Coordinates of C-alpha atoms and ligand atoms in Angstrom, one line a residue:
X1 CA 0.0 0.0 0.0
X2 CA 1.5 3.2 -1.0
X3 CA 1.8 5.6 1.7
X4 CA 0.9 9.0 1.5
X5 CA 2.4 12.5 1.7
X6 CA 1.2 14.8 4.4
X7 CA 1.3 18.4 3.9
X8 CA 1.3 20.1 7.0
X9 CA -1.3 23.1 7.5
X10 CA -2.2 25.7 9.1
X11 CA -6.3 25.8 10.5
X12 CA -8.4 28.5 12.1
X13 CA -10.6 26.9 15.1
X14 CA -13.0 28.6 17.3
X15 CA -13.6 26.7 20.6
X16 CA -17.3 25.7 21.6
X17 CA -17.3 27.9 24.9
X18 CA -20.9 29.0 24.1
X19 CA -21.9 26.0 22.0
X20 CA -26.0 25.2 22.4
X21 CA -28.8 24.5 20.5
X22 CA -31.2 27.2 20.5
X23 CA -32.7 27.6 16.9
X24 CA -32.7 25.7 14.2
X25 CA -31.9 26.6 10.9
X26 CA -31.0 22.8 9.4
X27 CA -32.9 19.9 9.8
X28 CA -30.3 18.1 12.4
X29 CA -31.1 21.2 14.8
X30 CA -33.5 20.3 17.8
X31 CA -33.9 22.6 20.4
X32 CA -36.0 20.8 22.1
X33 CA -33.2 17.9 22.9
X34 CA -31.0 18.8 25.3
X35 CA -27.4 19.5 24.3
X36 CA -24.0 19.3 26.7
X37 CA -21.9 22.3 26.4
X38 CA -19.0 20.6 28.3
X39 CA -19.0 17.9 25.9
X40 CA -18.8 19.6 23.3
X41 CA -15.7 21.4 24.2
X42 CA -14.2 17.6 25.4
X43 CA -15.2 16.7 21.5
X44 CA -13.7 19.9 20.3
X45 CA -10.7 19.5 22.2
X46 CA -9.8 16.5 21.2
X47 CA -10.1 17.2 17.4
X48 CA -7.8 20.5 18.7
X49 CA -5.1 18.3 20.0
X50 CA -5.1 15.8 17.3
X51 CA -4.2 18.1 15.1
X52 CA -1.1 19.7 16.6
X53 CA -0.1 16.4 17.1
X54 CA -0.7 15.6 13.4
X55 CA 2.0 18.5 12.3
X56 CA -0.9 20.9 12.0
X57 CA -0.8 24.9 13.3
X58 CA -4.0 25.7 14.8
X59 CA -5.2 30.0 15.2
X60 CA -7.7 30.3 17.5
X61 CA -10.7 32.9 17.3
X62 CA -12.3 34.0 20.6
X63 CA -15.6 32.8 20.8
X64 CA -18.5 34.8 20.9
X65 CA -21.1 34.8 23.9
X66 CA -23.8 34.9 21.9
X67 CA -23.4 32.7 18.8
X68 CA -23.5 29.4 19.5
X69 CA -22.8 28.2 16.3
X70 CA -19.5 29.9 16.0
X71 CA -17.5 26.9 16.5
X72 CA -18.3 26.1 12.8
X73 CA -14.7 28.0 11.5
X74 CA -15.3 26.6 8.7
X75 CA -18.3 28.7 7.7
X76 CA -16.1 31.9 8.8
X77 CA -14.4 32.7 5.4
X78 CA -12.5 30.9 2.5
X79 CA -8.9 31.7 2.5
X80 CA -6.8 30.7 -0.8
X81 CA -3.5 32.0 -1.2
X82 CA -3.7 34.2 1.5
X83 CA -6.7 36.3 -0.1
X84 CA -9.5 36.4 2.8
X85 CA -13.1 36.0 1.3
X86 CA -15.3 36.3 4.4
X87 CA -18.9 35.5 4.8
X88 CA -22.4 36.7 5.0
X89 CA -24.3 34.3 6.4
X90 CA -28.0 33.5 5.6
X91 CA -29.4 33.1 8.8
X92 CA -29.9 36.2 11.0
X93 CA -28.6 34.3 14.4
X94 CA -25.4 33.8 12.2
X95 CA -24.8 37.7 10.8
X96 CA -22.7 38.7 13.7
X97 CA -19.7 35.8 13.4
X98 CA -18.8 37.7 9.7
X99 CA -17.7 40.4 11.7
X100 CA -15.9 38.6 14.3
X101 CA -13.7 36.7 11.7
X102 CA -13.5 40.0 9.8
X103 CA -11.6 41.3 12.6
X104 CA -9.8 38.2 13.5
X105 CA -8.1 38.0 10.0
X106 CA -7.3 42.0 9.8
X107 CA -5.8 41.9 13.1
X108 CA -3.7 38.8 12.2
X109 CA -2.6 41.0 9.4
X110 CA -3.8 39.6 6.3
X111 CA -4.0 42.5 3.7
X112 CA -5.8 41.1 1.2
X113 CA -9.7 40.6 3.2
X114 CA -13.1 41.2 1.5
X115 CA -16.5 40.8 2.6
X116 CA -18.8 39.2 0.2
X117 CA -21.3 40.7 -1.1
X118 CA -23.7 38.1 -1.6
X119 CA -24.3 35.2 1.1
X120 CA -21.2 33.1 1.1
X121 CA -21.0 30.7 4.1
X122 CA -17.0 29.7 3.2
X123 CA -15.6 26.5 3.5
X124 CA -19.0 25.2 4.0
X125 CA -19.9 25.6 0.6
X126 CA -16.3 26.9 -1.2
X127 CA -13.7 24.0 -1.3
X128 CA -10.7 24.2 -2.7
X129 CA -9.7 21.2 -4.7
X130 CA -6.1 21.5 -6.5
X131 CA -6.7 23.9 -9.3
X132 CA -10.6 24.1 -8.8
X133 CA -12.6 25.7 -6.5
X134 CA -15.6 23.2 -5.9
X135 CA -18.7 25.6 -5.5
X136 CA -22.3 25.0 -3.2
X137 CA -25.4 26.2 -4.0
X138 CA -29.5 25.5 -3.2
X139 CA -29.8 26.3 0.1
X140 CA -27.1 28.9 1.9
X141 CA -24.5 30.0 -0.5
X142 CA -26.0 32.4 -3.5
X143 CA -24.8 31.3 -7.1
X144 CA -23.6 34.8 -7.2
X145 CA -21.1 34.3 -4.3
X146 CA -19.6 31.7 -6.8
X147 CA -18.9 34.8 -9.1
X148 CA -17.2 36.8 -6.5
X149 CA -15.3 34.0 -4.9
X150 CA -14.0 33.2 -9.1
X151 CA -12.9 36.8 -9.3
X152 CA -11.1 37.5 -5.8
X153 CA -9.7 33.7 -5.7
X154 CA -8.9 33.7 -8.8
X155 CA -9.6 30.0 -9.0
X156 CA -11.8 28.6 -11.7
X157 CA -15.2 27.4 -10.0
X158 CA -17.4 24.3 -10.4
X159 CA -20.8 25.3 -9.0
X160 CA -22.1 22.6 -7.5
X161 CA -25.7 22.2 -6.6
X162 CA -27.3 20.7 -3.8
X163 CA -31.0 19.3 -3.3
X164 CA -31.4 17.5 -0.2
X165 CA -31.5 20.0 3.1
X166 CA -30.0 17.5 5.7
X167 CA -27.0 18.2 3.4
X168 CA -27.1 21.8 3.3
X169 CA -23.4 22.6 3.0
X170 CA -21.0 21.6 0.5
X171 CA -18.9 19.9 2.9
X172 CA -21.6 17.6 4.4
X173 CA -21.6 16.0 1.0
X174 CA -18.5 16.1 -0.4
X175 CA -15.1 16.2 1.0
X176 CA -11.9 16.9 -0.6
X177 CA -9.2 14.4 0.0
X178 CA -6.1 15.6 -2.5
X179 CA -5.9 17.9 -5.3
X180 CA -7.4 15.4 -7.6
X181 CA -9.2 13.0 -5.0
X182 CA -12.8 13.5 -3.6
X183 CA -15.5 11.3 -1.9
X184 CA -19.0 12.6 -2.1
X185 CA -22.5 11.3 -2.0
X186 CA -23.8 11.6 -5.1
X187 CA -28.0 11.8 -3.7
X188 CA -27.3 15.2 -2.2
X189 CA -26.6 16.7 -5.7
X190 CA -28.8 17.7 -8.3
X191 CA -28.3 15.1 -11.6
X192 CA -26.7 18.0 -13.5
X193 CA -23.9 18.1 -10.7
X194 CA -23.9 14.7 -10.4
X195 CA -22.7 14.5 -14.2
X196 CA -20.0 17.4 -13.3
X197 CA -18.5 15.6 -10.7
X198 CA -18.5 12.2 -12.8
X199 CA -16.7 13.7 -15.1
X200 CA -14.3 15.5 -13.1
X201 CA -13.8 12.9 -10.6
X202 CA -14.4 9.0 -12.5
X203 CA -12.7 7.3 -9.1
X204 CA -13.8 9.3 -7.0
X205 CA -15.3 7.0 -3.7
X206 CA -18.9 7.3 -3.7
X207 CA -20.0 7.4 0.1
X208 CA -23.0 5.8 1.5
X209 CA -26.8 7.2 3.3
X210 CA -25.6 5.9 6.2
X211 CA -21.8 7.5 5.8
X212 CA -23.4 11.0 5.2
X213 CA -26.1 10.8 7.9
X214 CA -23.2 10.3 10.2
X215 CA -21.5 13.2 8.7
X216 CA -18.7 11.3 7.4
X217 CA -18.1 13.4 4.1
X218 CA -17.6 16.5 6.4
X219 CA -13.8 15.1 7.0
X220 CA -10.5 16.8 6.9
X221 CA -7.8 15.6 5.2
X222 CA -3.9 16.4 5.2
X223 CA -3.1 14.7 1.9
X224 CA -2.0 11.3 4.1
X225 CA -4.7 11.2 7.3
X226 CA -8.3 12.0 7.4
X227 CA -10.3 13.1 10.3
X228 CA -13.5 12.0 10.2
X229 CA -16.8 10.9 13.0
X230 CA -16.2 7.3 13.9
X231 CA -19.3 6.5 13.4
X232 CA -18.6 6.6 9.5
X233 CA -17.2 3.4 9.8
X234 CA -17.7 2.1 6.3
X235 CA -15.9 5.1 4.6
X236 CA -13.5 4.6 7.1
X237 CA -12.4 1.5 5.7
X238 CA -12.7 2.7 1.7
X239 CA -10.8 5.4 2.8
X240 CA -8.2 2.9 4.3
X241 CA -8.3 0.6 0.8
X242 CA -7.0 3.7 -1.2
X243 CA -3.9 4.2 1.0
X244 CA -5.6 6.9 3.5
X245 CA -5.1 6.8 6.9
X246 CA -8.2 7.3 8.7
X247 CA -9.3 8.9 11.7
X248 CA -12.3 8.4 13.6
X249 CA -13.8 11.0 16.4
X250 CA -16.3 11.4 18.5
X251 CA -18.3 14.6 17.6
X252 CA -22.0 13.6 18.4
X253 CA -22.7 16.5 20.5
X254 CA -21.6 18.9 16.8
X255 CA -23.8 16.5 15.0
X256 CA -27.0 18.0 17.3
X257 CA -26.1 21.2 15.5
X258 CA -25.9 19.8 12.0
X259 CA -21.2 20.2 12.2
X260 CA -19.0 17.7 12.6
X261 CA -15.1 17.9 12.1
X262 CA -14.5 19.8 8.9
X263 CA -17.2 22.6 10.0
X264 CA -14.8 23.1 12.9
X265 CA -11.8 23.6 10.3
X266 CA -11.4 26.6 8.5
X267 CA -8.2 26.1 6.2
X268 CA -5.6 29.3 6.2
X269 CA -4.0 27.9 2.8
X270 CA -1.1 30.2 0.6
X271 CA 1.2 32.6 1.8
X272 CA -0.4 33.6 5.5
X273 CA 1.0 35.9 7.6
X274 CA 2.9 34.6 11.0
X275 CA 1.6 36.7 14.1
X276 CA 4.1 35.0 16.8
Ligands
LIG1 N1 -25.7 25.0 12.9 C1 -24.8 25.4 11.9 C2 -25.6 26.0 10.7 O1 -26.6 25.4 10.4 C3 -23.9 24.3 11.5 C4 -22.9 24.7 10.5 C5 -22.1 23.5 10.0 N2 -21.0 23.9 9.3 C6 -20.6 23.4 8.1 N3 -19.4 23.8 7.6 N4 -21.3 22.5 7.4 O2 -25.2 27.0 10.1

């Protein structure tokens, strides 16, 4: 088995000081059930430390009292080559964390920041694939988000679009593995997408229901390891056939909010400034 490169990174996490469910604004949110602050920050933590002990850098953003979701970095911005394209999110309970990482990326000195103008809810729905910039649509990020992340990244996009609402985000339905290597489920896209990523991707691993209703698409990889919930246990092992090393976590109490690991992970990828 041929064993893969890792390319060490650097992420942006937000720890889950405030995490709850008080809203809901997917279909995995139940405010109803109760949810365990505490163990959510044990779950968070543990993805935190893995990481560093991966090779990984990790920035941390402050968490805000009042946003409970704002553990989800990944929704924060989408950051290629050190060009900062932060979000507006859809939801009002949301608005406030564009701000928040606004700041957090001026004040760590990146020069080149810009708001989007139309909703954008990063990493969620913008993932950068190699050369491409893989691009989700149909229910929070506007197709003309796609247009403004094209001309500020500068990286050609694939709009991508999504039909079923427990896989709202990009990155609950598709995760990137390498620059040429995805795994995705192919019922959360529309049959026009479906065709795109065929043809982009002929090898790529197609994941099962029962992998995505565990979140296991919303993964992180490092080019060698990928993080992903345990409970996606078959991917897991695909994952393992094509010479990845997986990594399984416990994040059920992110799951009650509709995350899991790679909504915690905002990528910080090109030339980023070094505050320390
Ligand atoms: N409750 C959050 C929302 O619905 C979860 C966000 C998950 N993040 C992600 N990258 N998929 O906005």
């Amino acid at each position: 088995m041929s064993r893969r490169a890792v390319r060490p990174r650097r992420y942006l996490m937000c720890r889950p000081a405030y995490f709850d469910v008080v809203y809901s604004i997917n279909p995995w949110m139940d405010p109803s059930k109760p949810s365990d602050t505490e163990l959510a920050v044990l779950q968070w933590e543990r993805l935190y430390r893995l990481y560093r002990t991966l090779g990984h850098r990790v920035d941390l953003i402050e968490p805000g009292e009042n946003l409970p979701d704002m553990v989800f970095a990944a929704n924060g911005a989408t950051v290629v080559d050190g060009r900062v394209l932060v979000s507006r999110f859809r939801h009002e309970q949301r608005v406030p964390e564009g701000a928040a990482y606004e700041r957090w990326f001026r004040d760590a000195g990146f020069d080149e920041v810009l708001v989007s103008d139309a909703i954008c809810e990063g990493e969620g729905d913008l993932l950068t694939a190699g050369e491409f910039l893989l691009a989700g649509t149909g229910f929070r990020t506007d197709r003309a988000a796609h247009v403004t992340a094209f001309a500020f990244l500068r990286k050609p996009v694939v709009p991508l679009t999504l039909v079923d609402d427990r896989f709202y985000h990009l990155d609950t339905a598709l995760a990137v593995l390498d620059d040429d290597e995805v795994v995705y489920f192919p019922d959360a896209f529309s049959a026009d997408s479906r065709r795109v990523l065929r043809r982009l991707y002929p090898d790529a691993i197609l994941a099962t229901e029962a992998d995505a209703e565990a979140f296991g698409l919303n993964a992180v990889s490092d080019g060698r390891h990928v993080v992903l919930p345990e409970a996606a246990v078959d991917l897991a092992g695909r994952l393992a056939d094509r010479g990845f090393e997986p990594i399984g976590m416990d994040v059920s109490e992110l799951h009650k909010a509709g995350g899991a690991v790679k909504c915690c992970t905002l990528e910080l990828r090109g030339r980023v400034p070094v505050a320390d």
